[in-house]
Structure formats: structure tokens, C-alpha cells
């Protein structure tokens, strides 16, 4: 059900975290779990909008913020709505780019860090 989408996204991120699947772990992009979180994100954005979905970047547990920022940029990069301003006076795109650029603890592998850098440079 659509009203379960926020919970589905949060618990999906938790499960991915516990499975050690990171948003920029592109070697696992074809896994059922990785594709599942993309499907949930697409449904959530369609139902509630990209601005609502980008709100997940405020959630700090289980890399929810990274998943939300990454999927916002990946799925909505051509959507003019991501150029709308947030309360901070920056666009959703700028905010999400800043979120995925953050240093994570524990540190990521060199391969995942490189994937992240490549993704950002291709925006």
C-alpha cells in the first residue's frame, strides 16, 4: 500500500545497511535488495513528490540520508523540481550533492569512494 512507502523505504535502508550494501556499491546494483530500494523510491517520488522524498536526507540512521540523496539525484536529475529551493536557500540538487559528498563513518572502501566521486562528477 502506498501509505506504507515511507516505512518501506526506512526499513529497506536498514536491511541494506545490515547486509553491508552501500548506495555506491555498484557491484551489488543488480541484487534484488538494491533494485527493491530503487523501486520503493520511485513509487514514493511518484506518490508524494521529490521534495517529500528528499526529506529523508534528515534521517541519520542506516545511511537513509545517503540513499535518499543518491536516489533523488539518480532518479530525478532531469526533473526541474530538484532545482527548487529548500528552507536553507539551496536547491534540492545542491543539498543532495552535499549529502552524498559527506565523509562517512566508518570510512568507505576506496572502490566505493571512487564510485561516489565518479557519480558526483557526472551530475
Tab-separated table of N, CA, C and O in Angstrom:
chain	number	residue	atom	x	y	z
A	1	UNK	N	0.841	-1.186	0.000
A	1	UNK	CA	0.000	0.000	0.000
A	1	UNK	C	0.880	1.241	0.000
A	1	UNK	O	1.930	1.265	0.628
A	2	UNK	N	0.408	2.275	-0.675
A	2	UNK	CA	1.207	3.491	-0.818
A	2	UNK	C	1.496	4.185	0.501
A	2	UNK	O	2.551	4.793	0.660
A	3	UNK	N	0.580	4.090	1.451
A	3	UNK	CA	0.833	4.773	2.726
A	3	UNK	C	1.969	4.107	3.502
A	3	UNK	O	2.524	4.688	4.426
A	4	UNK	N	2.350	2.913	3.116
A	4	UNK	CA	3.469	2.224	3.755
A	4	UNK	C	4.819	2.576	3.133
A	4	UNK	O	5.858	2.117	3.605
A	5	UNK	N	4.827	3.371	2.068
A	5	UNK	CA	6.072	3.679	1.372
A	5	UNK	C	7.144	4.300	2.260
A	5	UNK	O	8.308	3.896	2.171
A	6	UNK	N	6.805	5.257	3.131
A	6	UNK	CA	7.870	5.795	3.996
A	6	UNK	C	8.505	4.715	4.875
A	6	UNK	O	9.733	4.640	4.975
A	7	UNK	N	7.690	3.870	5.468
A	7	UNK	CA	8.224	2.789	6.303
A	7	UNK	C	8.998	1.792	5.456
A	7	UNK	O	10.054	1.297	5.867
A	8	UNK	N	8.487	1.498	4.256
A	8	UNK	CA	9.191	0.573	3.364
A	8	UNK	C	10.578	1.104	3.019
A	8	UNK	O	11.545	0.336	2.974
A	9	UNK	N	10.680	2.412	2.800
A	9	UNK	CA	11.985	2.993	2.475
A	9	UNK	C	12.915	2.924	3.680
A	9	UNK	O	14.071	2.493	3.560
A	10	UNK	N	12.429	3.312	4.846
A	10	UNK	CA	13.271	3.303	6.045
A	10	UNK	C	13.742	1.893	6.393
A	10	UNK	O	14.929	1.671	6.655
A	11	UNK	N	12.824	0.939	6.387
A	11	UNK	CA	13.217	-0.431	6.713
A	11	UNK	C	14.063	-1.050	5.603
A	11	UNK	O	14.950	-1.867	5.872
A	12	UNK	N	13.818	-0.644	4.362
A	12	UNK	CA	14.658	-1.105	3.259
A	12	UNK	C	16.097	-0.642	3.429
A	12	UNK	O	17.034	-1.417	3.230
A	13	UNK	N	16.272	0.619	3.809
A	13	UNK	CA	17.624	1.143	4.058
A	13	UNK	C	18.282	0.408	5.218
A	13	UNK	O	19.474	0.088	5.162
A	14	UNK	N	17.512	0.132	6.260
A	14	UNK	CA	18.036	-0.610	7.407
A	14	UNK	C	18.522	-1.986	6.963
A	14	UNK	O	19.624	-2.410	7.320
A	15	UNK	N	17.704	-2.681	6.189
A	15	UNK	CA	18.084	-4.014	5.735
A	15	UNK	C	19.329	-3.974	4.857
A	15	UNK	O	20.214	-4.826	4.993
A	16	UNK	N	19.410	-2.993	3.971
A	16	UNK	CA	20.595	-2.856	3.121
A	16	UNK	C	21.834	-2.580	3.968
A	16	UNK	O	22.911	-3.110	3.714
A	17	UNK	N	21.680	-1.735	4.989
A	17	UNK	CA	22.789	-1.432	5.893
A	17	UNK	C	23.284	-2.712	6.574
A	17	UNK	O	24.485	-2.967	6.631
A	18	UNK	N	22.339	-3.494	7.078
A	18	UNK	CA	22.713	-4.724	7.778
A	18	UNK	C	23.319	-5.757	6.831
A	18	UNK	O	24.086	-6.621	7.263
A	19	UNK	N	23.004	-5.662	5.549
A	19	UNK	CA	23.576	-6.558	4.538
A	19	UNK	C	24.876	-5.988	3.959
A	19	UNK	O	25.454	-6.567	3.049
A	20	UNK	N	25.307	-4.852	4.485
A	20	UNK	CA	26.524	-4.168	4.023
A	20	UNK	C	26.443	-3.767	2.552
A	20	UNK	O	27.431	-3.837	1.821
A	21	UNK	N	25.248	-3.334	2.125
A	21	UNK	CA	25.081	-2.825	0.769
A	21	UNK	C	24.988	-1.306	0.859
A	21	UNK	O	24.066	-0.768	1.473
A	22	UNK	N	25.943	-0.632	0.274
A	22	UNK	CA	26.024	0.824	0.287
A	22	UNK	C	25.461	1.357	-1.028
A	22	UNK	O	25.543	0.688	-2.060
A	23	UNK	N	24.875	2.573	-1.033
A	23	UNK	CA	24.346	3.127	-2.281
A	23	UNK	C	25.355	3.161	-3.430
A	23	UNK	O	24.978	2.987	-4.589
A	24	UNK	N	26.614	3.358	-3.116
A	24	UNK	CA	27.620	3.447	-4.169
A	24	UNK	C	28.391	2.137	-4.357
A	24	UNK	O	29.438	2.108	-4.970
A	25	UNK	N	27.825	1.064	-3.850
A	25	UNK	CA	28.392	-0.270	-4.036
A	25	UNK	C	27.790	-0.839	-5.316
A	25	UNK	O	26.931	-1.714	-5.305
A	26	UNK	N	28.243	-0.311	-6.438
A	26	UNK	CA	27.641	-0.618	-7.735
A	26	UNK	C	27.819	-2.082	-8.159
A	26	UNK	O	27.136	-2.539	-9.061
A	27	UNK	N	28.699	-2.808	-7.493
A	27	UNK	CA	28.822	-4.238	-7.774
A	27	UNK	C	27.557	-4.991	-7.357
A	27	UNK	O	27.315	-6.103	-7.817
A	28	UNK	N	26.774	-4.389	-6.492
A	28	UNK	CA	25.559	-5.045	-5.982
A	28	UNK	C	24.278	-4.432	-6.551
A	28	UNK	O	23.185	-4.754	-6.107
A	29	UNK	N	24.420	-3.578	-7.556
A	29	UNK	CA	23.275	-2.840	-8.089
A	29	UNK	C	22.203	-3.752	-8.696
A	29	UNK	O	21.028	-3.406	-8.719
A	30	UNK	N	22.595	-4.925	-9.151
A	30	UNK	CA	21.626	-5.847	-9.747
A	30	UNK	C	20.969	-6.770	-8.726
A	30	UNK	O	20.096	-7.560	-9.086
A	31	UNK	N	21.364	-6.662	-7.477
A	31	UNK	CA	20.766	-7.528	-6.458
A	31	UNK	C	19.297	-7.161	-6.256
A	31	UNK	O	18.872	-6.028	-6.488
A	32	UNK	N	18.533	-8.123	-5.836
A	32	UNK	CA	17.096	-7.918	-5.603
A	32	UNK	C	16.877	-6.832	-4.553
A	32	UNK	O	15.960	-6.022	-4.666
A	33	UNK	N	17.722	-6.781	-3.544
A	33	UNK	CA	17.566	-5.803	-2.467
A	33	UNK	C	17.847	-4.381	-2.962
A	33	UNK	O	17.111	-3.450	-2.629
A	34	UNK	N	18.901	-4.218	-3.736
A	34	UNK	CA	19.253	-2.902	-4.275
A	34	UNK	C	18.151	-2.419	-5.222
A	34	UNK	O	17.692	-1.282	-5.150
A	35	UNK	N	17.702	-3.307	-6.093
A	35	UNK	CA	16.629	-2.946	-7.021
A	35	UNK	C	15.327	-2.669	-6.277
A	35	UNK	O	14.528	-1.828	-6.692
A	36	UNK	N	15.131	-3.358	-5.155
A	36	UNK	CA	13.934	-3.130	-4.341
A	36	UNK	C	13.879	-1.724	-3.772
A	36	UNK	O	12.819	-1.086	-3.777
A	37	UNK	N	15.011	-1.209	-3.293
A	37	UNK	CA	15.003	0.142	-2.717
A	37	UNK	C	14.799	1.184	-3.806
A	37	UNK	O	14.147	2.206	-3.585
A	38	UNK	N	15.305	0.912	-5.006
A	38	UNK	CA	15.060	1.817	-6.127
A	38	UNK	C	13.574	1.843	-6.462
A	38	UNK	O	12.995	2.914	-6.677
A	39	UNK	N	12.933	0.681	-6.474
A	39	UNK	CA	11.501	0.602	-6.778
A	39	UNK	C	10.669	1.354	-5.736
A	39	UNK	O	9.735	2.083	-6.085
A	40	UNK	N	11.025	1.197	-4.468
A	40	UNK	CA	10.312	1.911	-3.403
A	40	UNK	C	10.495	3.413	-3.569
A	40	UNK	O	9.546	4.188	-3.436
A	41	UNK	N	11.721	3.840	-3.867
A	41	UNK	CA	11.994	5.275	-4.058
A	41	UNK	C	11.177	5.830	-5.215
A	41	UNK	O	10.573	6.915	-5.094
A	42	UNK	N	11.125	5.118	-6.333
A	42	UNK	CA	10.341	5.572	-7.485
A	42	UNK	C	8.871	5.732	-7.120
A	42	UNK	O	8.232	6.729	-7.481
A	43	UNK	N	8.320	4.741	-6.422
A	43	UNK	CA	6.906	4.812	-6.015
A	43	UNK	C	6.673	5.983	-5.084
A	43	UNK	O	5.683	6.695	-5.191
A	44	UNK	N	7.593	6.172	-4.131
A	44	UNK	CA	7.449	7.264	-3.159
A	44	UNK	C	7.486	8.615	-3.869
A	44	UNK	O	6.671	9.494	-3.586
A	45	UNK	N	8.423	8.787	-4.773
A	45	UNK	CA	8.540	10.053	-5.506
A	45	UNK	C	7.291	10.296	-6.339
A	45	UNK	O	6.762	11.413	-6.379
A	46	UNK	N	6.797	9.255	-6.991
A	46	UNK	CA	5.584	9.387	-7.806
A	46	UNK	C	4.386	9.775	-6.937
A	46	UNK	O	3.601	10.653	-7.313
A	47	UNK	N	4.252	9.152	-5.788
A	47	UNK	CA	3.090	9.391	-4.918
A	47	UNK	C	3.191	10.707	-4.147
A	47	UNK	O	2.218	11.449	-4.049
A	48	UNK	N	4.352	11.003	-3.584
A	48	UNK	CA	4.489	12.125	-2.663
A	48	UNK	C	5.350	13.276	-3.175
A	48	UNK	O	5.422	14.320	-2.540
A	49	UNK	N	6.085	13.064	-4.265
A	49	UNK	CA	6.916	14.121	-4.836
A	49	UNK	C	8.369	14.045	-4.392
A	49	UNK	O	8.692	13.479	-3.351
A	50	UNK	N	9.221	14.642	-5.210
A	50	UNK	CA	10.658	14.595	-4.960
A	50	UNK	C	11.043	15.403	-3.719
A	50	UNK	O	11.952	15.009	-2.975
A	51	UNK	N	10.367	16.497	-3.472
A	51	UNK	CA	10.697	17.304	-2.285
A	51	UNK	C	10.417	16.515	-1.012
A	51	UNK	O	11.220	16.514	-0.077
A	52	UNK	N	9.300	15.812	-0.997
A	52	UNK	CA	8.966	14.979	0.156
A	52	UNK	C	10.014	13.883	0.326
A	52	UNK	O	10.497	13.647	1.432
A	53	UNK	N	10.374	13.230	-0.768
A	53	UNK	CA	11.360	12.152	-0.691
A	53	UNK	C	12.709	12.678	-0.207
A	53	UNK	O	13.380	12.022	0.604
A	54	UNK	N	13.118	13.837	-0.680
A	54	UNK	CA	14.398	14.416	-0.257
A	54	UNK	C	14.417	14.686	1.242
A	54	UNK	O	15.488	14.803	1.835
A	55	UNK	N	13.254	14.748	1.869
A	55	UNK	CA	13.181	14.920	3.318
A	55	UNK	C	13.841	13.779	4.082
A	55	UNK	O	14.245	13.948	5.231
A	56	UNK	N	13.957	12.625	3.453
A	56	UNK	CA	14.638	11.506	4.107
A	56	UNK	C	16.116	11.799	4.354
A	56	UNK	O	16.760	11.091	5.116
A	57	UNK	N	16.661	12.834	3.727
A	57	UNK	CA	18.076	13.162	3.957
A	57	UNK	C	18.315	13.653	5.383
A	57	UNK	O	19.461	13.777	5.794
A	58	UNK	N	17.248	13.890	6.126
A	58	UNK	CA	17.390	14.310	7.530
A	58	UNK	C	17.533	13.112	8.469
A	58	UNK	O	17.856	13.290	9.638
A	59	UNK	N	17.303	11.929	7.969
A	59	UNK	CA	17.366	10.712	8.787
A	59	UNK	C	18.786	10.178	8.802
A	59	UNK	O	19.352	9.879	7.754
A	60	UNK	N	19.370	10.052	9.980
A	60	UNK	CA	20.795	9.716	10.050
A	60	UNK	C	21.099	8.227	10.212
A	60	UNK	O	22.215	7.812	9.948
A	61	UNK	N	20.151	7.425	10.617
A	61	UNK	CA	20.459	6.013	10.833
A	61	UNK	C	20.446	5.217	9.539
A	61	UNK	O	19.715	5.541	8.596
A	62	UNK	N	21.242	4.175	9.526
A	62	UNK	CA	21.250	3.175	8.448
A	62	UNK	C	21.494	3.762	7.064
A	62	UNK	O	21.016	3.249	6.070
A	63	UNK	N	22.209	4.862	7.001
A	63	UNK	CA	22.539	5.535	5.730
A	63	UNK	C	21.294	5.950	4.941
A	63	UNK	O	21.339	6.097	3.728
A	64	UNK	N	20.190	6.145	5.631
A	64	UNK	CA	18.961	6.588	4.960
A	64	UNK	C	19.241	7.879	4.205
A	64	UNK	O	18.821	8.058	3.059
A	65	UNK	N	19.962	8.800	4.831
A	65	UNK	CA	20.260	10.091	4.212
A	65	UNK	C	21.051	9.934	2.920
A	65	UNK	O	20.816	10.642	1.947
A	66	UNK	N	21.991	8.980	2.889
A	66	UNK	CA	22.790	8.766	1.690
A	66	UNK	C	21.931	8.138	0.590
A	66	UNK	O	21.973	8.573	-0.564
A	67	UNK	N	21.147	7.121	0.968
A	67	UNK	CA	20.250	6.501	-0.015
A	67	UNK	C	19.291	7.532	-0.592
A	67	UNK	O	19.077	7.593	-1.804
A	68	UNK	N	18.697	8.351	0.267
A	68	UNK	CA	17.720	9.349	-0.203
A	68	UNK	C	18.365	10.368	-1.134
A	68	UNK	O	17.814	10.699	-2.185
A	69	UNK	N	19.520	10.866	-0.763
A	69	UNK	CA	20.200	11.859	-1.604
A	69	UNK	C	20.640	11.238	-2.926
A	69	UNK	O	20.420	11.812	-3.993
A	70	UNK	N	21.237	10.052	-2.852
A	70	UNK	CA	21.695	9.369	-4.062
A	70	UNK	C	20.524	9.074	-5.000
A	70	UNK	O	20.589	9.368	-6.198
A	71	UNK	N	19.442	8.506	-4.468
A	71	UNK	CA	18.312	8.148	-5.324
A	71	UNK	C	17.591	9.380	-5.858
A	71	UNK	O	17.091	9.359	-6.981
A	72	UNK	N	17.549	10.445	-5.087
A	72	UNK	CA	16.970	11.691	-5.594
A	72	UNK	C	17.752	12.162	-6.817
A	72	UNK	O	17.173	12.494	-7.852
A	73	UNK	N	19.065	12.161	-6.704
A	73	UNK	CA	19.905	12.601	-7.828
A	73	UNK	C	19.852	11.621	-9.001
A	73	UNK	O	19.767	12.033	-10.155
A	74	UNK	N	19.873	10.341	-8.707
A	74	UNK	CA	19.875	9.320	-9.758
A	74	UNK	C	18.553	9.302	-10.522
A	74	UNK	O	18.539	9.276	-11.748
A	75	UNK	N	17.446	9.337	-9.795
A	75	UNK	CA	16.136	9.179	-10.417
A	75	UNK	C	15.540	10.482	-10.926
A	75	UNK	O	14.731	10.481	-11.839
A	76	UNK	N	15.927	11.594	-10.318
A	76	UNK	CA	15.257	12.861	-10.601
A	76	UNK	C	16.183	13.935	-11.159
A	76	UNK	O	15.818	15.108	-11.185
A	77	UNK	N	17.370	13.576	-11.605
A	77	UNK	CA	18.345	14.571	-12.055
A	77	UNK	C	17.811	15.471	-13.168
A	77	UNK	O	18.211	16.620	-13.274
A	78	UNK	N	16.910	14.969	-13.988
A	78	UNK	CA	16.350	15.775	-15.074
A	78	UNK	C	15.026	16.437	-14.698
A	78	UNK	O	14.404	17.089	-15.534
A	79	UNK	N	14.599	16.261	-13.475
A	79	UNK	CA	13.343	16.855	-13.008
A	79	UNK	C	13.611	18.294	-12.550
A	79	UNK	O	14.405	18.510	-11.637
A	80	UNK	N	12.958	19.271	-13.163
A	80	UNK	CA	13.183	20.667	-12.763
A	80	UNK	C	12.872	20.931	-11.286
A	80	UNK	O	13.404	21.874	-10.709
A	81	UNK	N	12.075	20.060	-10.667
A	81	UNK	CA	11.722	20.257	-9.254
A	81	UNK	C	12.942	20.185	-8.342
A	81	UNK	O	12.942	20.790	-7.267
A	82	UNK	N	14.004	19.478	-8.748
A	82	UNK	CA	15.158	19.405	-7.848
A	82	UNK	C	15.965	20.699	-7.843
A	82	UNK	O	16.895	20.845	-7.066
A	83	UNK	N	15.579	21.624	-8.692
A	83	UNK	CA	16.218	22.941	-8.668
A	83	UNK	C	15.435	23.927	-7.805
A	83	UNK	O	15.826	25.081	-7.676
A	84	UNK	N	14.341	23.441	-7.194
A	84	UNK	CA	13.585	24.313	-6.293
A	84	UNK	C	14.358	24.457	-4.983
A	84	UNK	O	15.163	23.606	-4.610
A	85	UNK	N	14.101	25.550	-4.298
A	85	UNK	CA	14.871	25.870	-3.102
A	85	UNK	C	14.291	25.243	-1.847
A	85	UNK	O	13.077	25.131	-1.690
A	86	UNK	N	15.172	24.838	-0.964
A	86	UNK	CA	14.806	24.352	0.354
A	86	UNK	C	14.851	25.519	1.325
A	86	UNK	O	15.258	26.629	0.968
A	87	UNK	N	14.480	25.296	2.550
A	87	UNK	CA	14.496	26.355	3.569
A	87	UNK	C	15.881	26.968	3.751
A	87	UNK	O	16.016	28.108	4.137
A	88	UNK	N	16.910	26.200	3.472
A	88	UNK	CA	18.277	26.669	3.654
A	88	UNK	C	18.720	27.630	2.560
A	88	UNK	O	19.826	28.130	2.600
A	89	UNK	N	17.885	27.843	1.543
A	89	UNK	CA	18.272	28.715	0.437
A	89	UNK	C	19.147	28.020	-0.587
A	89	UNK	O	19.802	28.687	-1.387
A	90	UNK	N	19.195	26.687	-0.534
A	90	UNK	CA	19.924	25.933	-1.542
A	90	UNK	C	18.917	25.024	-2.249
A	90	UNK	O	17.858	24.726	-1.715
A	91	UNK	N	19.272	24.608	-3.452
A	91	UNK	CA	18.352	23.746	-4.191
A	91	UNK	C	18.414	22.317	-3.649
A	91	UNK	O	19.378	21.932	-2.966
A	92	UNK	N	17.391	21.542	-3.989
A	92	UNK	CA	17.379	20.132	-3.599
A	92	UNK	C	18.611	19.440	-4.182
A	92	UNK	O	19.267	18.655	-3.502
A	93	UNK	N	18.940	19.745	-5.428
A	93	UNK	CA	20.101	19.125	-6.070
A	93	UNK	C	21.391	19.473	-5.319
A	93	UNK	O	22.220	18.596	-5.069
A	94	UNK	N	21.555	20.735	-4.960
A	94	UNK	CA	22.751	21.142	-4.210
A	94	UNK	C	22.805	20.432	-2.861
A	94	UNK	O	23.863	19.954	-2.436
A	95	UNK	N	21.669	20.373	-2.190
A	95	UNK	CA	21.606	19.720	-0.883
A	95	UNK	C	21.965	18.240	-1.007
A	95	UNK	O	22.796	17.730	-0.244
A	96	UNK	N	21.351	17.556	-1.962
A	96	UNK	CA	21.614	16.122	-2.129
A	96	UNK	C	23.057	15.864	-2.534
A	96	UNK	O	23.664	14.886	-2.079
A	97	UNK	N	23.620	16.707	-3.353
A	97	UNK	CA	25.028	16.565	-3.739
A	97	UNK	C	25.925	16.719	-2.520
A	97	UNK	O	26.886	15.959	-2.329
A	98	UNK	N	25.606	17.684	-1.669
A	98	UNK	CA	26.380	17.875	-0.437
A	98	UNK	C	26.248	16.655	0.467
A	98	UNK	O	27.233	16.204	1.061
A	99	UNK	N	25.064	16.091	0.564
A	99	UNK	CA	24.846	14.926	1.427
A	99	UNK	C	25.672	13.735	0.945
A	99	UNK	O	26.346	13.091	1.749
A	100	UNK	N	25.651	13.445	-0.346
A	100	UNK	CA	26.421	12.286	-0.815
A	100	UNK	C	27.922	12.545	-0.769
A	100	UNK	O	28.705	11.602	-0.733
A	101	UNK	N	28.326	13.794	-0.728
A	101	UNK	CA	29.759	14.134	-0.664
A	101	UNK	C	30.341	14.001	0.736
A	101	UNK	O	31.564	13.978	0.895
A	102	UNK	N	29.492	13.913	1.737
A	102	UNK	CA	29.975	13.845	3.119
A	102	UNK	C	30.851	12.624	3.348
A	102	UNK	O	30.656	11.561	2.770
A	103	UNK	N	31.771	12.805	4.252
A	103	UNK	CA	32.620	11.698	4.683
A	103	UNK	C	31.802	10.820	5.619
A	103	UNK	O	31.096	11.327	6.495
A	104	UNK	N	31.886	9.545	5.442
A	104	UNK	CA	31.096	8.625	6.257
A	104	UNK	C	31.960	7.916	7.280
A	104	UNK	O	33.152	7.714	7.085
A	105	UNK	N	31.329	7.552	8.377
A	105	UNK	CA	31.992	6.803	9.436
A	105	UNK	C	31.207	5.499	9.597
A	105	UNK	O	29.993	5.539	9.769
A	106	UNK	N	31.839	4.348	9.556
A	106	UNK	CA	33.258	4.142	9.299
A	106	UNK	C	33.601	4.497	7.858
A	106	UNK	O	32.719	4.526	7.000
A	107	UNK	N	34.877	4.723	7.602
A	107	UNK	CA	35.297	5.087	6.247
A	107	UNK	C	34.909	4.011	5.234
A	107	UNK	O	34.875	2.823	5.549
A	108	UNK	N	34.640	4.447	4.030
A	108	UNK	CA	34.247	3.538	2.955
A	108	UNK	C	35.476	2.975	2.258
A	108	UNK	O	36.565	3.542	2.348
A	109	UNK	N	35.285	1.900	1.541
A	109	UNK	CA	36.389	1.327	0.772
A	109	UNK	C	36.781	2.304	-0.333
A	109	UNK	O	35.987	3.162	-0.733
A	110	UNK	N	37.973	2.152	-0.833
A	110	UNK	CA	38.451	3.011	-1.921
A	110	UNK	C	37.543	2.897	-3.148
A	110	UNK	O	37.251	3.891	-3.808
A	111	UNK	N	37.082	1.684	-3.450
A	111	UNK	CA	36.225	1.465	-4.612
A	111	UNK	C	34.898	2.205	-4.466
A	111	UNK	O	34.449	2.874	-5.395
A	112	UNK	N	34.285	2.127	-3.307
A	112	UNK	CA	33.010	2.817	-3.093
A	112	UNK	C	33.225	4.326	-3.112
A	112	UNK	O	32.426	5.068	-3.688
A	113	UNK	N	34.303	4.798	-2.508
A	113	UNK	CA	34.610	6.238	-2.554
A	113	UNK	C	34.799	6.716	-3.989
A	113	UNK	O	34.343	7.796	-4.356
A	114	UNK	N	35.478	5.912	-4.800
A	114	UNK	CA	35.679	6.291	-6.200
A	114	UNK	C	34.351	6.297	-6.953
A	114	UNK	O	34.097	7.199	-7.755
A	115	UNK	N	33.499	5.318	-6.699
A	115	UNK	CA	32.172	5.296	-7.317
A	115	UNK	C	31.390	6.559	-6.961
A	115	UNK	O	30.717	7.148	-7.805
A	116	UNK	N	31.496	6.955	-5.704
A	116	UNK	CA	30.797	8.161	-5.239
A	116	UNK	C	31.331	9.395	-5.983
A	116	UNK	O	30.557	10.206	-6.479
A	117	UNK	N	32.642	9.516	-6.061
A	117	UNK	CA	33.253	10.667	-6.754
A	117	UNK	C	32.855	10.690	-8.231
A	117	UNK	O	32.533	11.761	-8.775
A	118	UNK	N	32.881	9.532	-8.868
A	118	UNK	CA	32.501	9.450	-10.281
A	118	UNK	C	31.045	9.843	-10.471
A	118	UNK	O	30.704	10.553	-11.424
A	119	UNK	N	30.175	9.383	-9.589
A	119	UNK	CA	28.758	9.712	-9.671
A	119	UNK	C	28.558	11.227	-9.577
A	119	UNK	O	27.858	11.828	-10.392
A	120	UNK	N	29.193	11.850	-8.592
A	120	UNK	CA	29.053	13.296	-8.393
A	120	UNK	C	29.585	14.061	-9.604
A	120	UNK	O	28.975	15.020	-10.051
A	121	UNK	N	30.713	13.626	-10.129
A	121	UNK	CA	31.285	14.352	-11.265
A	121	UNK	C	30.449	14.224	-12.539
A	121	UNK	O	30.571	15.045	-13.448
A	122	UNK	N	29.596	13.225	-12.613
A	122	UNK	CA	28.749	13.021	-13.780
A	122	UNK	C	27.349	13.646	-13.650
A	122	UNK	O	26.519	13.446	-14.537
A	123	UNK	N	27.109	14.374	-12.582
A	123	UNK	CA	25.793	15.006	-12.417
A	123	UNK	C	25.598	16.134	-13.400
A	123	UNK	O	26.470	16.818	-13.785
